[in-house]
Short mmCIF file of C-alpha atoms and ligand atoms in Angstrom, two decimals:
data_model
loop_
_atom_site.label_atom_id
_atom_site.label_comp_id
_atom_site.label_asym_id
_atom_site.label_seq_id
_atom_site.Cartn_x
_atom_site.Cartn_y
_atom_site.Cartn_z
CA UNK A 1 -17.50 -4.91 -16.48
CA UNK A 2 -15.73 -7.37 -18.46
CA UNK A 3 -12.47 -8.48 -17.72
CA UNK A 4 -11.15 -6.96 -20.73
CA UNK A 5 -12.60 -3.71 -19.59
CA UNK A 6 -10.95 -3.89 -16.38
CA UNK A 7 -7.63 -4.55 -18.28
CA UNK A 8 -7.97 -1.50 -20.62
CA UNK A 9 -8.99 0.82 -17.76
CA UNK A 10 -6.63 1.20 -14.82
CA UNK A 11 -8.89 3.93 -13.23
CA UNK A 12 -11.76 1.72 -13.34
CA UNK A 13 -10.06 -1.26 -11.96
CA UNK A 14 -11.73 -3.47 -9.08
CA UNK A 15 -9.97 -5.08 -6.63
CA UNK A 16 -10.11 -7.90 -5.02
CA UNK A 17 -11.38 -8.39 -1.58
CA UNK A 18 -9.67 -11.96 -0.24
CA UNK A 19 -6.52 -10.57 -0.28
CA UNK A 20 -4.57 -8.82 2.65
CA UNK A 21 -3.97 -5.79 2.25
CA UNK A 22 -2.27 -2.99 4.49
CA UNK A 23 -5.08 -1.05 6.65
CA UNK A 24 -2.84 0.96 9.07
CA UNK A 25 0.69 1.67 10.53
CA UNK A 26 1.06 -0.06 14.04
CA UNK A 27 1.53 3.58 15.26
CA UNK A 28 -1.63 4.90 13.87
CA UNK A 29 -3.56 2.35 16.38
CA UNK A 30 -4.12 2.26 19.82
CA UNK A 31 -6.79 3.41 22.60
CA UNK A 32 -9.07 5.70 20.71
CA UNK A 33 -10.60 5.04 17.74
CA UNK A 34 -9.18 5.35 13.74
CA UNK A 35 -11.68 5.70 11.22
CA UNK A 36 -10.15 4.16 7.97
CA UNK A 37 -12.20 3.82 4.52
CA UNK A 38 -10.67 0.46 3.07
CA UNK A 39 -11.86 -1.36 -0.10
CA UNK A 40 -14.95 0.59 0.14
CA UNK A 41 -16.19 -0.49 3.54
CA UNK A 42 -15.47 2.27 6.61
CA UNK A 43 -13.86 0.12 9.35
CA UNK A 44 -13.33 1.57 13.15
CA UNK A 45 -9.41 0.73 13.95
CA UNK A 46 -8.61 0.58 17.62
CA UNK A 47 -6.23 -1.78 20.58
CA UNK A 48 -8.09 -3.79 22.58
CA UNK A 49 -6.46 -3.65 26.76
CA UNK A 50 -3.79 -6.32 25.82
CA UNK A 51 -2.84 -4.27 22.81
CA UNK A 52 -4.64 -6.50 20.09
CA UNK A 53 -5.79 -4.74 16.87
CA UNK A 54 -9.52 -4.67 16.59
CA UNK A 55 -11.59 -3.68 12.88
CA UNK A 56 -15.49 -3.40 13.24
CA UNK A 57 -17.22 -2.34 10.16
CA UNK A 58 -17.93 1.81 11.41
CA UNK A 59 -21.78 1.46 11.13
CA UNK A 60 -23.89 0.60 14.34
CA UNK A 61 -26.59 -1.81 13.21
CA UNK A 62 -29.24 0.09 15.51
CA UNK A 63 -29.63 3.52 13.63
CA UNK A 64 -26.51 3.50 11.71
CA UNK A 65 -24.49 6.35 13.58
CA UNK A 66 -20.73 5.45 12.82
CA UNK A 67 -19.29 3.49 15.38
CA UNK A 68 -16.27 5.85 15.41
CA UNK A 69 -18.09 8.85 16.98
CA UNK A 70 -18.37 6.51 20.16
CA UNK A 71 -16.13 5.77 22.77
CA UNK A 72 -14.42 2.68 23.84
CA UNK A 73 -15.54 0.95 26.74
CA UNK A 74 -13.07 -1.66 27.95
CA UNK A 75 -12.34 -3.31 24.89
CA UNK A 76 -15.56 -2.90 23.29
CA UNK A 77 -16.92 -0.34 21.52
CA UNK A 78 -19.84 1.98 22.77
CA UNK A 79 -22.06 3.59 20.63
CA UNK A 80 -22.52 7.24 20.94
CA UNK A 81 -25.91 7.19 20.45
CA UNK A 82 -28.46 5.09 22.43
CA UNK A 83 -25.28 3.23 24.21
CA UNK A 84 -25.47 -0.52 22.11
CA UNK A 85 -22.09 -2.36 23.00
CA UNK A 86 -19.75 -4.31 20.83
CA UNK A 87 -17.28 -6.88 21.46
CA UNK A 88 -14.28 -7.07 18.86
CA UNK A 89 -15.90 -9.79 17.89
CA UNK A 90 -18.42 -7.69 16.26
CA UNK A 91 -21.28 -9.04 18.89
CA UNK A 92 -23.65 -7.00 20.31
CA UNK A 93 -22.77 -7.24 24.04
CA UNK A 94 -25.54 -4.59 25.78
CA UNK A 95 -28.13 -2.58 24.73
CA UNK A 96 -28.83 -0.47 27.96
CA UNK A 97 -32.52 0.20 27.69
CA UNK A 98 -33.50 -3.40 27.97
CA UNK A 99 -32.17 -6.91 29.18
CA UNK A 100 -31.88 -9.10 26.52
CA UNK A 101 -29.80 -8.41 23.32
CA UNK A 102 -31.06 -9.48 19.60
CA UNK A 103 -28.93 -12.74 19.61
CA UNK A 104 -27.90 -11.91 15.44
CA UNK A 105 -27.14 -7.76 16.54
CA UNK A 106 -23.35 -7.69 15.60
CA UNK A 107 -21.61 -5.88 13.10
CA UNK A 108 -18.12 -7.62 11.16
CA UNK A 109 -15.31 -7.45 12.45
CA UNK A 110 -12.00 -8.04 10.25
CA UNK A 111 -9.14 -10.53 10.32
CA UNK A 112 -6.07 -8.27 11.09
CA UNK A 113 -2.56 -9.58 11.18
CA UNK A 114 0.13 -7.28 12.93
CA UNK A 115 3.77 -8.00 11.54
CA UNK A 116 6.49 -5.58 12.00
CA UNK A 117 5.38 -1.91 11.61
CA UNK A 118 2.35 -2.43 10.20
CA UNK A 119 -0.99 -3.94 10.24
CA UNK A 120 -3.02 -6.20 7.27
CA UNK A 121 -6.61 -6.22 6.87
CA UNK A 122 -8.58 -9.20 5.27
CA UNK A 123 -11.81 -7.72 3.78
CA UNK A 124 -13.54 -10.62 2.18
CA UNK A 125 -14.53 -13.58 3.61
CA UNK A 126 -13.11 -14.39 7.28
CA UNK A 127 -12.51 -18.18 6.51
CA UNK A 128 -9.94 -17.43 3.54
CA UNK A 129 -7.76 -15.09 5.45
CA UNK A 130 -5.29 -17.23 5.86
CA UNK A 131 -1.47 -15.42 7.28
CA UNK A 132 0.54 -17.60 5.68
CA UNK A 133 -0.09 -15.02 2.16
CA UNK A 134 0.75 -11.94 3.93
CA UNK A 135 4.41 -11.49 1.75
CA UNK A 136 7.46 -12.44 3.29
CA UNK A 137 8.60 -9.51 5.91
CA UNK A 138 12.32 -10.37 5.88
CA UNK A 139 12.70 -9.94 2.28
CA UNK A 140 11.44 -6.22 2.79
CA UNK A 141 13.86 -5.47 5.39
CA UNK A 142 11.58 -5.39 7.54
CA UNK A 143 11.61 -8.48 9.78
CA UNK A 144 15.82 -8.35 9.59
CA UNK A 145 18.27 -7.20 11.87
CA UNK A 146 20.77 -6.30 8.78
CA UNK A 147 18.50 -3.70 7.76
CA UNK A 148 17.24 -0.64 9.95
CA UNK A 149 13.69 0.67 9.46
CA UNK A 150 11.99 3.79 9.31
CA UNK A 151 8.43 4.36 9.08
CA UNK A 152 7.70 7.31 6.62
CA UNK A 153 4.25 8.22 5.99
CA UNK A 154 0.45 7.06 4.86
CA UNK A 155 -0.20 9.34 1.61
CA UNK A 156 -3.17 9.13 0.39
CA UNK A 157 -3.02 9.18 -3.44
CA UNK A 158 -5.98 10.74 -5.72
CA UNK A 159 -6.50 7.66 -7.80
CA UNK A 160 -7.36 4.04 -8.44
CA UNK A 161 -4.67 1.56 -7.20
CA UNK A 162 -3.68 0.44 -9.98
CA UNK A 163 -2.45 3.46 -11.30
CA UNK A 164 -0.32 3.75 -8.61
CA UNK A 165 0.92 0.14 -9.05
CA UNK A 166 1.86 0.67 -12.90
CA UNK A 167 3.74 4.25 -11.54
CA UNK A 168 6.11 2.10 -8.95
CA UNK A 169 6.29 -0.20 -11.74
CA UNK A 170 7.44 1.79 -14.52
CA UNK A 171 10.25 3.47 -13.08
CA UNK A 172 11.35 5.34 -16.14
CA UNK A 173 9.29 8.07 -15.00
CA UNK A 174 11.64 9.06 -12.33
CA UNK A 175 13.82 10.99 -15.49
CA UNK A 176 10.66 13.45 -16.56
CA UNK A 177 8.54 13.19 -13.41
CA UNK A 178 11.14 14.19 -10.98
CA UNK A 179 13.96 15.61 -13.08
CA UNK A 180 17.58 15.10 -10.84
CA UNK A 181 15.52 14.15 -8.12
CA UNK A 182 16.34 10.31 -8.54
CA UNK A 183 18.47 9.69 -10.81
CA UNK A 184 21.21 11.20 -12.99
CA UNK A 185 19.12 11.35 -16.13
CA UNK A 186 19.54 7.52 -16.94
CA UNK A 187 17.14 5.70 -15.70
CA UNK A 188 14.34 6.10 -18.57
CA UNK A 189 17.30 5.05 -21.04
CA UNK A 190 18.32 1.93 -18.88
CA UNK A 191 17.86 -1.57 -19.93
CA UNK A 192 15.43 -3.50 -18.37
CA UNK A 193 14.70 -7.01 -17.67
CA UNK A 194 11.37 -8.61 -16.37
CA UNK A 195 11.14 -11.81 -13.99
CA UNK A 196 7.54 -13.29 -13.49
CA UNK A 197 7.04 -15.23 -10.30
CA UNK A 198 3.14 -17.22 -9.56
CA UNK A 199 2.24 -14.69 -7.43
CA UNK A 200 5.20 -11.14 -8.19
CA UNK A 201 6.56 -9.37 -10.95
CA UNK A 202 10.08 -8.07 -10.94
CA UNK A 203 11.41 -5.42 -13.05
CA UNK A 204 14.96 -4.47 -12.71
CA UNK A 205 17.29 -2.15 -14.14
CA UNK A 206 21.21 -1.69 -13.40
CA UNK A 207 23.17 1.79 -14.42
CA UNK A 208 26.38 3.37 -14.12
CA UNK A 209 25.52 6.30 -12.02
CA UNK A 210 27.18 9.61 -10.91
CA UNK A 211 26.38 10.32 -7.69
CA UNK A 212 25.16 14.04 -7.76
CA UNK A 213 24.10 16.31 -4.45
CA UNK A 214 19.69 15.08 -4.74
CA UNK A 215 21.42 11.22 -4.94
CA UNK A 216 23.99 11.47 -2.51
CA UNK A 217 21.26 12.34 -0.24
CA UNK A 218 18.41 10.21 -1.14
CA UNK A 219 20.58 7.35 -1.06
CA UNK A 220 23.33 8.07 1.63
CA UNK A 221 26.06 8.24 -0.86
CA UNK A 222 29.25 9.99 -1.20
CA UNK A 223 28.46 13.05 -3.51
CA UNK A 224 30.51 12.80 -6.84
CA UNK A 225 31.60 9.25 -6.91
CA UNK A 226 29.79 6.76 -9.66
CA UNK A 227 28.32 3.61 -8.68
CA UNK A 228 26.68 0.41 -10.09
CA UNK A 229 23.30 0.98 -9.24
CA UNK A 230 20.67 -1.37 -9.44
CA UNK A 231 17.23 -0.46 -9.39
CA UNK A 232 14.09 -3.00 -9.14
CA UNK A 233 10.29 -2.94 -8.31
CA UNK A 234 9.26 -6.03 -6.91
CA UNK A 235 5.05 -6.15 -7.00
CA UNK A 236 2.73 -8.75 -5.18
CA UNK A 237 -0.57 -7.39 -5.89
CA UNK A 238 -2.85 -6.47 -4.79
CA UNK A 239 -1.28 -4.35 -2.18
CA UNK A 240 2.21 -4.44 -2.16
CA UNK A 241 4.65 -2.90 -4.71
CA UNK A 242 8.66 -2.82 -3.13
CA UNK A 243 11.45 -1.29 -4.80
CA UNK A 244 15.11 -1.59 -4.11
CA UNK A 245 18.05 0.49 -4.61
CA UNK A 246 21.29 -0.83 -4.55
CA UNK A 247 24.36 1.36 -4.76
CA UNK A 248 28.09 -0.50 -5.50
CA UNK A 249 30.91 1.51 -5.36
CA UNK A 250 32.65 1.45 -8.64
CA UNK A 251 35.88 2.27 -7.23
CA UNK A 252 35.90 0.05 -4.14
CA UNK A 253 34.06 -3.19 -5.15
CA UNK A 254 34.76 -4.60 -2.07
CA UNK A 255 32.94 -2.04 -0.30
CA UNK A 256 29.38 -3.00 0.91
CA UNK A 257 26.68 -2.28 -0.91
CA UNK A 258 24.29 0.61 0.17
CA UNK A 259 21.04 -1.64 0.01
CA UNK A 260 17.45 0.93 0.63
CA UNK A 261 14.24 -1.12 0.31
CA UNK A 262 11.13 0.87 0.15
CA UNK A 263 8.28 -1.02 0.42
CA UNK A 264 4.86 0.23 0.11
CA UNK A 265 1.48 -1.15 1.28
CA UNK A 266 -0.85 0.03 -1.67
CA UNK A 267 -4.70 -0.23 -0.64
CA UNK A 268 -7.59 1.11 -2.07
CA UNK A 269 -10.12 2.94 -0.09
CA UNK A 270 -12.03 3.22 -2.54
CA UNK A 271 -11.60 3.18 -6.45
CA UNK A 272 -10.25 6.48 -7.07
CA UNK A 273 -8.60 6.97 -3.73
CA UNK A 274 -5.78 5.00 -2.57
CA UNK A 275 -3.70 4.59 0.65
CA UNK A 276 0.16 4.51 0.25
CA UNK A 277 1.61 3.50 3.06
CA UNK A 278 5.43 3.99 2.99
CA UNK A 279 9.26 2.60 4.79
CA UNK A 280 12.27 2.10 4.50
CA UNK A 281 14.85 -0.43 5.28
CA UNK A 282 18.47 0.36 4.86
CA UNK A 283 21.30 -1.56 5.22
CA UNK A 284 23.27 1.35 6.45
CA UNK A 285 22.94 2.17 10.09
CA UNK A 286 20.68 5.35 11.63
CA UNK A 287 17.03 6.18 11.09
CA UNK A 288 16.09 7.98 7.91
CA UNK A 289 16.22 12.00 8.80
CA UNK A 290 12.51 14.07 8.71
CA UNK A 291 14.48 15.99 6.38
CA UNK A 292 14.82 12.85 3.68
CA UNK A 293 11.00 11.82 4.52
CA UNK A 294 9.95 15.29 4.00
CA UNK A 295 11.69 15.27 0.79
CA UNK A 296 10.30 11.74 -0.63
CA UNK A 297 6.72 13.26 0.23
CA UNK A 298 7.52 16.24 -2.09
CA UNK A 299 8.65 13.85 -4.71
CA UNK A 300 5.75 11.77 -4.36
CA UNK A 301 3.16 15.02 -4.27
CA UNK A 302 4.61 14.46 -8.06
CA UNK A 303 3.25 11.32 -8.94
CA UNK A 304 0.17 12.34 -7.15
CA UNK A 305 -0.07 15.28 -10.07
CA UNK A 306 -0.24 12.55 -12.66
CA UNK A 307 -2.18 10.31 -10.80
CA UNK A 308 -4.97 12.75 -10.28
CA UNK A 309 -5.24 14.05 -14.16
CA UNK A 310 -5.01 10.71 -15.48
CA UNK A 311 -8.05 9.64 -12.87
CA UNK A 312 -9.63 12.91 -12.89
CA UNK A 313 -10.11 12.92 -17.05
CA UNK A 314 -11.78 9.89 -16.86
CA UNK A 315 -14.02 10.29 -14.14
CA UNK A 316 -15.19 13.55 -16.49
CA UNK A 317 -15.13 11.90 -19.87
CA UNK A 318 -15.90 8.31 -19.12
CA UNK A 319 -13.10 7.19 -20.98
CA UNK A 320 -9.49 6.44 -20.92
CA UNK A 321 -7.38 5.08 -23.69
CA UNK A 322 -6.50 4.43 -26.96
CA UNK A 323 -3.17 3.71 -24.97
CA UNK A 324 0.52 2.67 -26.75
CA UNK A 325 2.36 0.83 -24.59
CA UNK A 326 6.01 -0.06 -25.26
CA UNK A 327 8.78 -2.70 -23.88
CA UNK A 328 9.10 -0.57 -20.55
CA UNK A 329 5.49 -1.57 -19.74
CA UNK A 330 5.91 -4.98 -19.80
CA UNK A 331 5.59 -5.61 -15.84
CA UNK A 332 2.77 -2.79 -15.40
CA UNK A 333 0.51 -4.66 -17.83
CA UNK A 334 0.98 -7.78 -16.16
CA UNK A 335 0.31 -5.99 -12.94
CA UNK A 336 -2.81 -5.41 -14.45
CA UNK A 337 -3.64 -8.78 -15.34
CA UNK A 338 -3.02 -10.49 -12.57
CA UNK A 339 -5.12 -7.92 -10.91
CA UNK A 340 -7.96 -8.94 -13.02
CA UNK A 341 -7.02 -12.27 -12.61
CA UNK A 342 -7.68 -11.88 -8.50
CA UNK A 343 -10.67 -9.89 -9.60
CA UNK A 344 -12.74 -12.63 -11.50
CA UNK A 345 -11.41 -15.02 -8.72
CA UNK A 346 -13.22 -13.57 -6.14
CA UNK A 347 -16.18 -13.23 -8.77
CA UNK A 348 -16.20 -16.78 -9.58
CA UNK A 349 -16.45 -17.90 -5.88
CA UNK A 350 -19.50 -15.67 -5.32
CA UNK A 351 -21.07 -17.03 -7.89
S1 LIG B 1 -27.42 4.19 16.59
FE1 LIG B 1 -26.02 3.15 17.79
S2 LIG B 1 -27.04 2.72 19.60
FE2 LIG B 1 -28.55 3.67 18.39
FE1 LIG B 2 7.43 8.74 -8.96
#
C-alpha cells in the first residue's frame, strides 16, 4: 500500500511498530499470566518475584502451544506442554527431557516501561526503544500531585486505530453522537483553533456553557451555572490521544478552574481492533465514582457504534471514501499523516 492509500483509508491504516505504545494497566499485571494481542503479535504479560513487568511473544518455539496456557515457574515461564522454560529474557532456560538446551531456543521478549498507572510496550526493534519518547506523564496529570487519578477502563474498540484517533480528535461529534451527554449543544458550532507541535497536534475549542444535570456530573460542576469551558485534544501518535476539559466559573473568575484530563493509551491489536485504555486526572479532590466510569463507558459504547459501521463497510466492500472533509478536520487529517509518516519510517529502515 502506498502512502497515499494509507492516507485515504483510516480502516486500512498500518502502524508503526518503533513506537511505545500502551500494552496494559499496571493493575491488569501481576503473578499469573495476561494474554494481550498487541500490534499483531500475541504477547504473555506477567510480574516477575520483584514485581518487574515481563512480555514474551505467547508462542513456545518447541510446538507452538501459547505460552499463556502455562504456568509460571519462579520468574520464568513454563510451558504447559512438554515443560521448556523461559527466562524473561526470552531464553530457553530447561528443557526437562534432556541436559543441554538449543543455545538459539528463546522466544522475544519486549522492552516495557512502567510509569504511573500504566505500562508501554516497544514492539519493534529492542535497540530503538528508547524511554526518553514515552510522552511526558506530568502533563497528563498523571505524574502530579495537583491532580488526582482514577483508572477507568481498557475498552476494546471494533476498529482500526486511527479511526479512533480522528473520533478523539474531532470533537464536534460529541453534539450528534451523544446528544446532552457532553455538552450543551455547542460544541459542533464552536470555533476551533489548531496548534502543530514536531511530534502532537492540538485542537482546542473554548465555549460559553450552561451547566445542565449530564454536565454538572460529568464534570463535577454546579448544575445551572455557565462557565468558560475550554475543550482540547492533545494527540501524540501513535498511541496517545489526551483531551482536557477546563471549566471557569463565569461568575467567580477567581474561582479555580475545574481542570479533568482524560488521557487515553490508543493501541492497536490488530488493524481493525483497538485497545483504549482510559483515566482521568482531576484537579478537584476524590476518586472518580463507578457511577461516572460506568457512565463514560456507555458514552463511549457510542463511538464504538460508529467505529464498527465505518470499519465493518469496508471490510465488506473493500472500499471507503470519496470523503469531504471540512475546517473541523484539520487536526484528524494530520493525525493521519503523521501516522503515515511513522509508517514509511519504519519501512524505510527495513529496507
Ligand atoms: S510446545 Fe512448549 S514445550 Fe513443547
Ligand atoms: Fe465520542
Amino acid at each position: 500500500m502506498t502512502k497515499t492509500d494509507m492516507l485515504a483509508c483510516p480502516p486500512a491504516m498500518e502502524f508503526a511498530r518503533n513506537q511505545w505504545y500502551v500494552a496494559a494497566f499496571s493493575s491488569e499485571v501481576g503473578r499469573h499470566i495476561l494474554r494481550r494481542q498487541l500490534l499483531g503479535d500475541y504477547v504473555a504479560l506477567y510480574r516477575t518475584e520483584d514485581g518487574t513487568p515481563v512480555a514474551l511473544a505467547d508462542r513456545c518455539p518447541h510446538r507452538g502451544l501459547p505460552l499463556s496456557a502455562g504456568a509460571l515457574d519462579g520468574d520464568a515461564i513454563r510451558c504447559g506442554y512438554h515443560g521448556f522454560t523461559f527466562a524473561k529474557s526470552g531464553q530457553c532456560i530447561r528443557v526437562p527431557s534432556q541436559a543441554t538446551i538449543p543455545e538459539k531456543m528463546g522466544v522475544r521478549s519486549y522492552p516495557l516501561v512502567e510509569k504511573s498507572i500504566w505500562i508501554w510496550a516497544w514492539m519493534g526493534e529492542p535497540e530503538l526503544a528508547d524511554p526518553t519518547l514515552i510522552p511526558d506523564h506530568k502533563k497528563l496529570g498523571l505524574e502530579d500531585s495537583n491532580y488526582t487519578v482514577t483508572e477507568f477502563f481498557r475498552m476494546d474498540v471494533p476498529g482500526n486505530y486511527q479511526l479512533l484517533h480522528e473520533n478523539l480528535l474531532d470533537v464536534s461529534h460529541v453534539t450528534f453522537l451523544h446528544p446532552g451527554l457532553l455538552d450543551d449543544g455547542n460544541v459542533a458550532g464552536s470555533k476551533t483553533a489548531l496548534e502543530l507541535a514536531d511530534r502532537s497536534i492540538r485542537i482546542s475549542r473554548t465555549m460559553d456553557e450552561l451547566a445542565t444535570p449530564e454536565l454538572a456530573f460529568a464534570f463535577s460542576l454546579e448544575p445551572g451555572k455557565r462557565y468558560l469551558r475550554t475543550l482540547v485534544t492533545e494527540t501524540t501518535p501513535p498511541g496517545l490521544s489526551v483531551i482536557f476539559n477546563t471549566h471557569e466559573d463565569l461568575a467567580n473568575p477567581a474561582a479555580p478552574a475545574r481542570v479533568l484530563i482524560s488521557p487515553f493509551g490508543i493501541t492497536p491489536a490488530n488493524q481493525s481492533l483497538t485497545h483504549q485504555f482510559v483515566v482521568t486526572a482531576t484537579s478537584y479532590e476524590g476518586k472518580q465514582p463507578q457511577a461516572a466510569i460506568d457512565h463514560v463507558w456507555r458514552i463511549f459504547e457510542q463511538d464504538n457504534v460508529a467505529i464498527r459501521a465505518i470499519q465493518e463497510r469496508y471490510e465488506e466492500t473493500g472500499q471507503y471514501g470519496p470523503e469531504f472533509s471540512v475546517k473541523a478536520d484539520m487536526a484528524a487529517l494530520r493525525c493521519r499523516l503523521k501516522n503515515a509518516e511513522l509508517v514509511a519510517k519504519d519501512r524505510a529502515r527495513a529496507a
